[in-house]
GROMACS .gro file of C-alpha atoms in nm:
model
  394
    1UNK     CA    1  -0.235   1.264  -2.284
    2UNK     CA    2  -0.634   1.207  -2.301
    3UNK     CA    3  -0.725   0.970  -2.089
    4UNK     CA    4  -0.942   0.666  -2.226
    5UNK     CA    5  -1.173   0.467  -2.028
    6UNK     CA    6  -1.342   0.194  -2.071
    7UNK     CA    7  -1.602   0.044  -1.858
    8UNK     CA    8  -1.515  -0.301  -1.638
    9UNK     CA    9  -1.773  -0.538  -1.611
   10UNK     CA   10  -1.646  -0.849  -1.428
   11UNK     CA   11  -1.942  -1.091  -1.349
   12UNK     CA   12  -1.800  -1.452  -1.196
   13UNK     CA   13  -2.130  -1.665  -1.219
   14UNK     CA   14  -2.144  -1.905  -0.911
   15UNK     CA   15  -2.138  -2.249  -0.986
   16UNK     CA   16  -2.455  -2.395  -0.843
   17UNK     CA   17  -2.613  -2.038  -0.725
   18UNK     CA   18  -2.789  -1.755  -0.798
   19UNK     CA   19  -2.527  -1.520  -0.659
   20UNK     CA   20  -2.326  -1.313  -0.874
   21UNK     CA   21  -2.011  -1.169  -0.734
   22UNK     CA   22  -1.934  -0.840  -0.921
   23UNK     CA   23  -1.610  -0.605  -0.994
   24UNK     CA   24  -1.715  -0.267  -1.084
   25UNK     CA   25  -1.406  -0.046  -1.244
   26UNK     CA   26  -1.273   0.146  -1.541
   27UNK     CA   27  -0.959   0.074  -1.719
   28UNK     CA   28  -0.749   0.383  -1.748
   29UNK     CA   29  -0.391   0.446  -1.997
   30UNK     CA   30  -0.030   0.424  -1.913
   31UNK     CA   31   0.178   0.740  -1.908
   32UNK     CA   32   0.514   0.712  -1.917
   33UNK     CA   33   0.762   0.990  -1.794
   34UNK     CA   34   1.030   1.010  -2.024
   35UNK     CA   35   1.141   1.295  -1.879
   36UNK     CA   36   1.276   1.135  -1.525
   37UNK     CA   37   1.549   0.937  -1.752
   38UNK     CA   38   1.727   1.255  -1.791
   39UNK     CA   39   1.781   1.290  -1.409
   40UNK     CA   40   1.816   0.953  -1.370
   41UNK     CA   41   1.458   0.858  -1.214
   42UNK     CA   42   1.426   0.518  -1.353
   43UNK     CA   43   1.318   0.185  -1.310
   44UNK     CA   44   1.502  -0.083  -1.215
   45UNK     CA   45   1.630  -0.169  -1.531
   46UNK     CA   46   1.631   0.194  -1.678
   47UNK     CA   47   1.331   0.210  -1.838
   48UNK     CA   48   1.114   0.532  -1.764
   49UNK     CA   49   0.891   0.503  -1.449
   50UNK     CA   50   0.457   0.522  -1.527
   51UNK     CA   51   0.152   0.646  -1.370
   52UNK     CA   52  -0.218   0.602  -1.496
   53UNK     CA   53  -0.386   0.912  -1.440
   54UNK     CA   54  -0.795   0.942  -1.401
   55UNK     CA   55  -0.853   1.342  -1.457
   56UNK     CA   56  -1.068   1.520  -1.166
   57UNK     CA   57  -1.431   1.646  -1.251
   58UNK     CA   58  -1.613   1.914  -1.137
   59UNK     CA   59  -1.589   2.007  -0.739
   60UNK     CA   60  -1.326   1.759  -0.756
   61UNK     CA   61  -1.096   1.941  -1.003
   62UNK     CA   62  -0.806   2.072  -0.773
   63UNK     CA   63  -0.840   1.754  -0.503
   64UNK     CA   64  -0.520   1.498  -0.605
   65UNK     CA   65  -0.510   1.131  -0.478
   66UNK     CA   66  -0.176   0.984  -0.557
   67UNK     CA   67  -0.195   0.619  -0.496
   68UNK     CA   68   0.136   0.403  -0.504
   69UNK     CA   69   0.146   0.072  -0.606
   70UNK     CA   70   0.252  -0.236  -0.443
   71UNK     CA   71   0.476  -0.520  -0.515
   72UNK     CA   72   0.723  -0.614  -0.186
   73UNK     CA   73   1.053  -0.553  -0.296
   74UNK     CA   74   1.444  -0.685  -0.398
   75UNK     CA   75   1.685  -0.751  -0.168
   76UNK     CA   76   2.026  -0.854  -0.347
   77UNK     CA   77   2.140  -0.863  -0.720
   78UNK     CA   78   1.932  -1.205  -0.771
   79UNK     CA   79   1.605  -1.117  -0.655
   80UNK     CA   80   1.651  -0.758  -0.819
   81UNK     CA   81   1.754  -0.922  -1.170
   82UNK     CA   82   1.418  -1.145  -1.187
   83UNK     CA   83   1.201  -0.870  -1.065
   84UNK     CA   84   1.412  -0.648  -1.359
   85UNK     CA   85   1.228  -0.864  -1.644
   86UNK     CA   86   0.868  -0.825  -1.478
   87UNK     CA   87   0.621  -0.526  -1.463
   88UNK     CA   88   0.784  -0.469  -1.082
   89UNK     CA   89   1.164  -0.366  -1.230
   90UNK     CA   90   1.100  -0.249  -1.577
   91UNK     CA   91   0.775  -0.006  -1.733
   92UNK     CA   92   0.883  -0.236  -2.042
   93UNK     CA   93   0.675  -0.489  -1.910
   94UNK     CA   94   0.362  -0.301  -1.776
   95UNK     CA   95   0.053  -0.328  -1.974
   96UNK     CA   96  -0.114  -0.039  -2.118
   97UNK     CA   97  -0.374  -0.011  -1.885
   98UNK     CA   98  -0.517  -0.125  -1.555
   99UNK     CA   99  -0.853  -0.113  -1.344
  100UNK     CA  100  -0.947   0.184  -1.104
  101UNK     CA  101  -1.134   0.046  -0.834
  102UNK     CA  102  -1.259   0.115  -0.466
  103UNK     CA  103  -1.047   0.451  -0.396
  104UNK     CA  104  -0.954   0.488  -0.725
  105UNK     CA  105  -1.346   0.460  -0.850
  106UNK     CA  106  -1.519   0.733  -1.074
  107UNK     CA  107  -1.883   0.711  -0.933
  108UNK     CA  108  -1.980   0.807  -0.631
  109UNK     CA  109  -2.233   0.490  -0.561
  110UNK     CA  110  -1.843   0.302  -0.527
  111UNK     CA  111  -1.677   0.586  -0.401
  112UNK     CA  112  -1.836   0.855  -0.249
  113UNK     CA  113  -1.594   1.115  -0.093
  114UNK     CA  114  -1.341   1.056  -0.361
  115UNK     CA  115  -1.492   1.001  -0.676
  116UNK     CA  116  -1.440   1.321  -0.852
  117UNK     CA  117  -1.051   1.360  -0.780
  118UNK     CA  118  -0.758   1.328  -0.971
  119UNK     CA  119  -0.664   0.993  -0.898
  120UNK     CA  120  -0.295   0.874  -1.001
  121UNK     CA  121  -0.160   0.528  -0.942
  122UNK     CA  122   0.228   0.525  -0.940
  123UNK     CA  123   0.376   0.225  -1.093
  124UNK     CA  124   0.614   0.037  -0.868
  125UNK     CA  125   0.923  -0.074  -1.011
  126UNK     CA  126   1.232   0.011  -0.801
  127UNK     CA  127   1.199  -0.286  -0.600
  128UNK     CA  128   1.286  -0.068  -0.253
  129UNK     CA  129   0.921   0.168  -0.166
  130UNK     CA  130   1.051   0.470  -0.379
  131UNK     CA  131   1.349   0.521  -0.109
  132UNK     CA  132   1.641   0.387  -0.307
  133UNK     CA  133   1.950   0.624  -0.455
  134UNK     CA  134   2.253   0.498  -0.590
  135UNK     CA  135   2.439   0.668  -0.857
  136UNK     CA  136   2.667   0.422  -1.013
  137UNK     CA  137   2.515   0.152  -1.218
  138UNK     CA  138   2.726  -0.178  -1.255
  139UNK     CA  139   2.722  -0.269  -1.596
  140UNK     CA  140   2.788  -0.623  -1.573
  141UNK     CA  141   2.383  -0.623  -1.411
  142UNK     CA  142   2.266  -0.296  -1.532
  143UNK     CA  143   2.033  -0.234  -1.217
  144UNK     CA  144   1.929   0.083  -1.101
  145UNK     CA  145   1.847   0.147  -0.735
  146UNK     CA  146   1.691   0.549  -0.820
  147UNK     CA  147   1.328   0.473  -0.626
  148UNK     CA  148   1.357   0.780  -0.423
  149UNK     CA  149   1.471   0.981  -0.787
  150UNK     CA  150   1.159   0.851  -0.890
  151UNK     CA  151   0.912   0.930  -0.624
  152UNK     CA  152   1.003   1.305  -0.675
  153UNK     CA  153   1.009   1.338  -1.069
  154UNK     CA  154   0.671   1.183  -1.050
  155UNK     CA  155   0.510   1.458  -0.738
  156UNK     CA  156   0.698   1.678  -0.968
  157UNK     CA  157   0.546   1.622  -1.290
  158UNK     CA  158   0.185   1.634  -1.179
  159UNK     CA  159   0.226   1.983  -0.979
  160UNK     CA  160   0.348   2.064  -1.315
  161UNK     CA  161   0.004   1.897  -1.463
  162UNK     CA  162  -0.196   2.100  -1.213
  163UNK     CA  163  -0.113   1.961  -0.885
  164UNK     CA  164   0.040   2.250  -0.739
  165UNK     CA  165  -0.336   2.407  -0.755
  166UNK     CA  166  -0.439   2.168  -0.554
  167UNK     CA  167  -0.716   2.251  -0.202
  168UNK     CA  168  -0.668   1.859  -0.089
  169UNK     CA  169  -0.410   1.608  -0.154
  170UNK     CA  170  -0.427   1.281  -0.021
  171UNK     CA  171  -0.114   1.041  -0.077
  172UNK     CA  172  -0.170   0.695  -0.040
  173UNK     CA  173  -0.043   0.296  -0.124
  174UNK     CA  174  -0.136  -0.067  -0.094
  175UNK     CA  175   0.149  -0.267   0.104
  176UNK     CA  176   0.499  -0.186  -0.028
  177UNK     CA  177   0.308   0.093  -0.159
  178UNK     CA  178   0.136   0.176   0.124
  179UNK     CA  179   0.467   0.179   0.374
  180UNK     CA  180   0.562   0.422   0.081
  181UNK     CA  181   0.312   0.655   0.198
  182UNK     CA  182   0.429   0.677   0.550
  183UNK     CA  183   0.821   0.686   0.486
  184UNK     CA  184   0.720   0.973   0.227
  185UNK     CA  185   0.413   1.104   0.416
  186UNK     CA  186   0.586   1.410   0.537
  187UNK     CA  187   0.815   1.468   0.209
  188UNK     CA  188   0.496   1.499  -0.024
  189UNK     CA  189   0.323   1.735   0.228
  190UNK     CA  190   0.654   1.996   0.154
  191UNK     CA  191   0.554   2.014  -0.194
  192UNK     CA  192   0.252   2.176  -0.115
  193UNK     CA  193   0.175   2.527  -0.029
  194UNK     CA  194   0.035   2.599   0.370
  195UNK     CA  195  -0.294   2.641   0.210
  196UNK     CA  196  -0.364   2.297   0.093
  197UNK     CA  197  -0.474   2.065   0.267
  198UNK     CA  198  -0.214   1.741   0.293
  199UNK     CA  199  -0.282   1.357   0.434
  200UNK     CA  200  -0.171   1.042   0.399
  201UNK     CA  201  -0.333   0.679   0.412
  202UNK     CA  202  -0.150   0.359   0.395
  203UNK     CA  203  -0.297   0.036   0.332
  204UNK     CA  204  -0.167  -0.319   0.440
  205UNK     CA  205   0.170  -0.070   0.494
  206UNK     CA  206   0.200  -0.156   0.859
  207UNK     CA  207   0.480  -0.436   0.884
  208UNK     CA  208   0.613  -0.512   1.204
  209UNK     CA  209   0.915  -0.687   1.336
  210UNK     CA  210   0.755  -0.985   1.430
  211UNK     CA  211   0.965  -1.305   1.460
  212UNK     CA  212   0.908  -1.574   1.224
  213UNK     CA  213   0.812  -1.958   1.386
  214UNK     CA  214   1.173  -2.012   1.497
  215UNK     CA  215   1.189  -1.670   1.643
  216UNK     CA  216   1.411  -1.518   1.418
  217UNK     CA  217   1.377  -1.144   1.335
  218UNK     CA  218   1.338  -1.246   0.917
  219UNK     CA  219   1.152  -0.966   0.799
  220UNK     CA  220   1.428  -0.722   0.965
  221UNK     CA  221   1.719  -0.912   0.811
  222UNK     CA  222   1.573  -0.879   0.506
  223UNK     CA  223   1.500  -0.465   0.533
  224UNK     CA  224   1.927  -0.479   0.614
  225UNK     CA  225   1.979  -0.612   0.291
  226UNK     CA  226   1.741  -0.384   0.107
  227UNK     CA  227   1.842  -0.068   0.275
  228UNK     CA  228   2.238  -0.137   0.154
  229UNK     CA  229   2.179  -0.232  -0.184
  230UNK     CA  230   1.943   0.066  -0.280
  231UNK     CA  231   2.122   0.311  -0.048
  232UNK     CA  232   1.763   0.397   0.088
  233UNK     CA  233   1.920   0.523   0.412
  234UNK     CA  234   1.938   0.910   0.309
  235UNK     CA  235   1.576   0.901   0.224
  236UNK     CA  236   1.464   0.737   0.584
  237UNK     CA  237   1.330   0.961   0.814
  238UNK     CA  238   1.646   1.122   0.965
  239UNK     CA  239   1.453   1.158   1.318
  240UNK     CA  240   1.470   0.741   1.340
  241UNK     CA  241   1.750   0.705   1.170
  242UNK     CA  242   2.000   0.910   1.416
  243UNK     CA  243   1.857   0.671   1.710
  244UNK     CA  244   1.834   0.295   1.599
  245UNK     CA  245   2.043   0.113   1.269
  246UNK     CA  246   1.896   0.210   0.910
  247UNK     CA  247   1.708  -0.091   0.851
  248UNK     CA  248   1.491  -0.069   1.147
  249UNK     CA  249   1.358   0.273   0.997
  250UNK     CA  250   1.196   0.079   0.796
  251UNK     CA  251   0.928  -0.027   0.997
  252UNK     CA  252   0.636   0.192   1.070
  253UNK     CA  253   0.639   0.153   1.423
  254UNK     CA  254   0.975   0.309   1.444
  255UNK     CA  255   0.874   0.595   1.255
  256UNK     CA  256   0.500   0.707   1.250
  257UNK     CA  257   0.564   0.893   1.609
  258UNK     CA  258   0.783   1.158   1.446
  259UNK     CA  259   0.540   1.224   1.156
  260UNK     CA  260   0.375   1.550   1.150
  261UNK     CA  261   0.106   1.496   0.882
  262UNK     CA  262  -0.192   1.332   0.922
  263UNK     CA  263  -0.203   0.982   0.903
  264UNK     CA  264  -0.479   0.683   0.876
  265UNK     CA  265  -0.380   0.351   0.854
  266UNK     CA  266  -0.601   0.054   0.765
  267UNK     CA  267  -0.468  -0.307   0.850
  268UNK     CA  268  -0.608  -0.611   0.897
  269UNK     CA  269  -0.462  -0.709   1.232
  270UNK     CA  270  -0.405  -1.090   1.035
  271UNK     CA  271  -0.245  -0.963   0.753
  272UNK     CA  272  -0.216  -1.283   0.523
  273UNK     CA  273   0.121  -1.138   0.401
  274UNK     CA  274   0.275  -1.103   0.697
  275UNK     CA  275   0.127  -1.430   0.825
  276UNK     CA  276   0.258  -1.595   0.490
  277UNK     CA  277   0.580  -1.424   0.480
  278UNK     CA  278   0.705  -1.352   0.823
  279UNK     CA  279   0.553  -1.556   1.059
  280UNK     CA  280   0.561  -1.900   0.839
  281UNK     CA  281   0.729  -1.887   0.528
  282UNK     CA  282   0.800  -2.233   0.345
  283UNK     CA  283   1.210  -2.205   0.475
  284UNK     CA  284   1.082  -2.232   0.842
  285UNK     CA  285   0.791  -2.531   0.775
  286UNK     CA  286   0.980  -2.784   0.604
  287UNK     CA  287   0.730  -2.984   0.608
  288UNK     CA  288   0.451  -2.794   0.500
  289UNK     CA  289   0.251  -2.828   0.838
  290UNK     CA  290   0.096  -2.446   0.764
  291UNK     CA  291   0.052  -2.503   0.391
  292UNK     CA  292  -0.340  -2.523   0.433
  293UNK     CA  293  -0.365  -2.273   0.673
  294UNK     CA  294  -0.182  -1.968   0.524
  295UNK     CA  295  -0.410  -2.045   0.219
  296UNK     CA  296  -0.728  -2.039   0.413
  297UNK     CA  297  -0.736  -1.940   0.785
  298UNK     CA  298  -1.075  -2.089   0.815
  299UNK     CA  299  -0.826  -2.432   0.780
  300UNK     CA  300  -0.563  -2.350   1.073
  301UNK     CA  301  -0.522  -2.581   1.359
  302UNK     CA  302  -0.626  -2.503   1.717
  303UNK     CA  303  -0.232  -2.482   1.776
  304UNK     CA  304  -0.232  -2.264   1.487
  305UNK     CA  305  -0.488  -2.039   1.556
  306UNK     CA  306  -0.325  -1.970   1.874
  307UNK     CA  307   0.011  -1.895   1.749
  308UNK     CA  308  -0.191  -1.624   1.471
  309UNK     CA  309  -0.376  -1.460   1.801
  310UNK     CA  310  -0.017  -1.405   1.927
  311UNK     CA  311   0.092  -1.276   1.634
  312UNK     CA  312  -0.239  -1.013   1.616
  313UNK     CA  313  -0.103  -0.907   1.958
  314UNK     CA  314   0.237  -0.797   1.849
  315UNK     CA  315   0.049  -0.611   1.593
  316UNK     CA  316  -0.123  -0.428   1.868
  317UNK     CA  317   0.185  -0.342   2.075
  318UNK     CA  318   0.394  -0.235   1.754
  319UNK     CA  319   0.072   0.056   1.733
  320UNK     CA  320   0.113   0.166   2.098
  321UNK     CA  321   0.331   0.480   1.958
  322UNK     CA  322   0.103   0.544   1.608
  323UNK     CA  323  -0.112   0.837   1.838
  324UNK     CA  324   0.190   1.018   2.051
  325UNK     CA  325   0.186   1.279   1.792
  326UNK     CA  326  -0.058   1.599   1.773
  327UNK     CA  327  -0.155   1.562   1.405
  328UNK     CA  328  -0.469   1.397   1.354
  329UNK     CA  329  -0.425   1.018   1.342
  330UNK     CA  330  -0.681   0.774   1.238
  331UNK     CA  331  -0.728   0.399   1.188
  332UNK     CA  332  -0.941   0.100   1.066
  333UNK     CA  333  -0.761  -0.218   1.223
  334UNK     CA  334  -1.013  -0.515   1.130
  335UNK     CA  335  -0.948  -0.903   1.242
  336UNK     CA  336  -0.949  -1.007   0.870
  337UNK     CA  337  -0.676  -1.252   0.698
  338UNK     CA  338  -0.613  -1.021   0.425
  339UNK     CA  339  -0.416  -0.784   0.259
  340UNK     CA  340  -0.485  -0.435   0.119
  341UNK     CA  341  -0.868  -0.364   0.122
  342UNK     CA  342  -0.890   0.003   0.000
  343UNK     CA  343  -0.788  -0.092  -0.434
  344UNK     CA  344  -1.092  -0.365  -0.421
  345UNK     CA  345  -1.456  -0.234  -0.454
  346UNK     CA  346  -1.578  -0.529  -0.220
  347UNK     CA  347  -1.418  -0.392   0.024
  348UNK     CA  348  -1.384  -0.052   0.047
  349UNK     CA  349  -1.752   0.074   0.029
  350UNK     CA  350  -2.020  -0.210  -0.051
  351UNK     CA  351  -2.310  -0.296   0.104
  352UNK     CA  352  -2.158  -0.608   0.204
  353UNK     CA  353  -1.771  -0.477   0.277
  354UNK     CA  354  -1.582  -0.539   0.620
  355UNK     CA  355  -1.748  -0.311   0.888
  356UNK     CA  356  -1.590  -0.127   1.221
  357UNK     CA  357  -1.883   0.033   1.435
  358UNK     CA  358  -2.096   0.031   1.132
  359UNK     CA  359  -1.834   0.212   0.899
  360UNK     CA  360  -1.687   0.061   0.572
  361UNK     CA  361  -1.320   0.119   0.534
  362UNK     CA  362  -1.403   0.418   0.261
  363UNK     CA  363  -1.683   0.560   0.496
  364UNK     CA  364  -1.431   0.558   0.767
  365UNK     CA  365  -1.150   0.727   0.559
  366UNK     CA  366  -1.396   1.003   0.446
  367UNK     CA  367  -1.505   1.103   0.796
  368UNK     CA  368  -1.136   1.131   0.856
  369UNK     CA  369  -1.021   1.325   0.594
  370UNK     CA  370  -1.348   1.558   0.575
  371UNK     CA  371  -1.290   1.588   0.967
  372UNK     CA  372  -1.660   1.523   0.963
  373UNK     CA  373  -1.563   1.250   1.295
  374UNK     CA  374  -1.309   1.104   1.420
  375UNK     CA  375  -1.203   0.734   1.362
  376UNK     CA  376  -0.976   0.472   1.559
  377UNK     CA  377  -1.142   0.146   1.580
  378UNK     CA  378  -0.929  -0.185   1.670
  379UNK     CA  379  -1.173  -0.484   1.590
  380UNK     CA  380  -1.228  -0.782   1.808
  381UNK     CA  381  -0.977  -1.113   1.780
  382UNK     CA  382  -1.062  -1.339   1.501
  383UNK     CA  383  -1.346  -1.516   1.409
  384UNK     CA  384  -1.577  -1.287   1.544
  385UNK     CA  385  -1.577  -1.014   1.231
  386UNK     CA  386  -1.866  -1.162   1.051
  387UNK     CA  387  -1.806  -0.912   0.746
  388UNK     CA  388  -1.477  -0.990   0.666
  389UNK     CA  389  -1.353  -1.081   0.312
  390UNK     CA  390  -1.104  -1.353   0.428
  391UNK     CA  391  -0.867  -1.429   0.180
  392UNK     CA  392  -0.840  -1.810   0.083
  393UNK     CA  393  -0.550  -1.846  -0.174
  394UNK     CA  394  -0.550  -2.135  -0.448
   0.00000   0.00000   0.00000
């Protein structure tokens, strides 16, 4: 279908200054693949899955950036039926377009290394990072767990489009999205041809098994529970899986060593997700005592701030194993509270965006892919990044 664009011109006028804070992007169209419903590559509640598609321009013509969407996920009939009524379990309820920014920009002032690609951004809506299978469908719920039927009749529909043509390919996601593109890192290089060149970059896609304030393991219960209702164990890297329970192949750290294709990963080393959801979610602060603080870190106590450092530290150790492989590895770990960094123009490649050795996030991820230098930069513990874009949350 022809792709339609129209220019995004966000200006938020400060209140009381002269600064204007701007969005630069492009809305592109919705295309639905009614196709996949015949093989049974649908959405949670068997509607056809979606991609918006930006068409590559000149020197950029056979390069392919395939960009997964977030969303967390679903991890028992309950959570899976409300997601099923949202834009994150049915392509019913996904609007008919959405903004390209930062990677996904057209010009190269925004976007320099990538501009001119194909750029694809896969709607999410299987609830379990594109790894789910199960063939029978209860009828009394009507949920489909096919994320990992998905995943493939989408790669497979643009090779179709062009795809299989392609010199570089690049396959990369935002935080459910982005641990998509390290489970499946390896699975969309095989679709390619020894001649093209094949890496991956996940964003905010680095959860660890931390241990929540009461030092319970919540984010790994939780991966037990997704992993047996989707049936995503057949699609988890069968080098982790033969060695530690299903669940735990879930987590990067017990996974990235076995990966043969490139891989950069850019983190903030406070990701307000993980701090939000793992470390301190409402269930273990009854009393709200880290309300203010997950919304602003800027607002955490002394006792607080501590308890975050600790937590950046576990971060640390759960990378120890990302470089004991020989494919190239790179990474952009910043001491920001925030979560996914490459989808927003401010900070992916601004004047202003969040720096390591003098390198924005989409400088750094050039270099990398380009091989024009190397990059693995860990910043320095929190507050001293003066150019981060800390999120504060209303």
């Amino acid at each position: 279908m022809t792709i339609k664009k129209a220019r995004l011109w966000l200006c938020v006028i400060l209140i009381g200054s002269l600064n204007v804070l701007k969005t630069y992007g492009f809305y592109v169209n919705i295309t639905y693949l009614e196709s996949a419903v015949d093989v049974g590559a649908v959405c949670l509640d068997g509607s056809p899955p979606a991609y918006h598609w930006d068409m590559g321009s000149g020197a950029g013509i056979n390069n392919w950036l395939v960009h997964i969407e977030g969303g967390g996920w679903c991890n028992n009939v309950s959570t899976c039926l409300a997601r099923k009524g949202t834009r994150l379990g049915s392509s019913n309820q996904m609007v008919e377009q959405v903004a390209f920014s930062g990677i996904l920009h057209d010009q190269p002032i925004y976007n320099p290394d990538f501009y001119n690609w194909n750029k694809i951004k896969v709607r999410y809506c299987d609830g379990a990072s594109f790894t789910g299978d199960v063939e029978k469908v209860d009828p009394k719920t009507n949920l489909h767990f096919r994320g990992a039927r998905i995943f493939r009749a989408v790669i497979e529909d643009l090779l179709a489009k062009g795809m299989k043509n392609a010199e570089n390919a690049i396959l990369s996601g935002c935080s459910a999205g982005g641990l998509t593109s390290i489970l499946h890192c390896d699975k969309f290089k095989a679709f390619f041809p020894t001649s093209t060149t094949v890496k991956c970059l996940a964003d905010a896609g680095y959860f660890i098994n931390s241990r929540d304030l009461f030092g319970n393991r919540r984010l790994e219960a939780f991966y037990d529970d997704v992993v047996k209702l989707h049936g995503s164990a057949k699609n988890l890297p069968s080098s982790c899986t033969s060695k530690m329970k299903n669940s735990l192949c879930f987590f990067p750290e017990n996974v990235v060593q076995e990966i043969e294709t490139p891989l950069f990963i850019t983190n903030a080393a406070y990701d307000s997700w993980q701090i939000k959801n793992a470390l301190a979610p409402g269930v273990v602060d009854p009393h709200g005592t880290w309300h203010n603080c997950k919304l602003d870190i800027e607002q955490c106590s002394s006792d607080q701030i501590v308890i975050i450092q600790e937590f950046r530290l576990e971060f640390l150790r759960a990378l120890d194993g990302f470089f004991g492989t020989s494919a190239p590895r790179g990474m952009f770990i910043n001491s920001c509270y925030a979560h996914c960094q490459t989808e927003i123009q401010e900070t992916w490649f601004m004047s202003d965006s969040p720096m390591l050795s003098n390198k924005t996030i989409g400088e750094a991820v050039g270099d990398w892919f380009y091989d024009r230098s190397a990059f693995e930069e860990i910043d320095c513990p929190y507050p001293c990044d003066k150019t981060c874009h800390n999120r504060i949350f209303k």
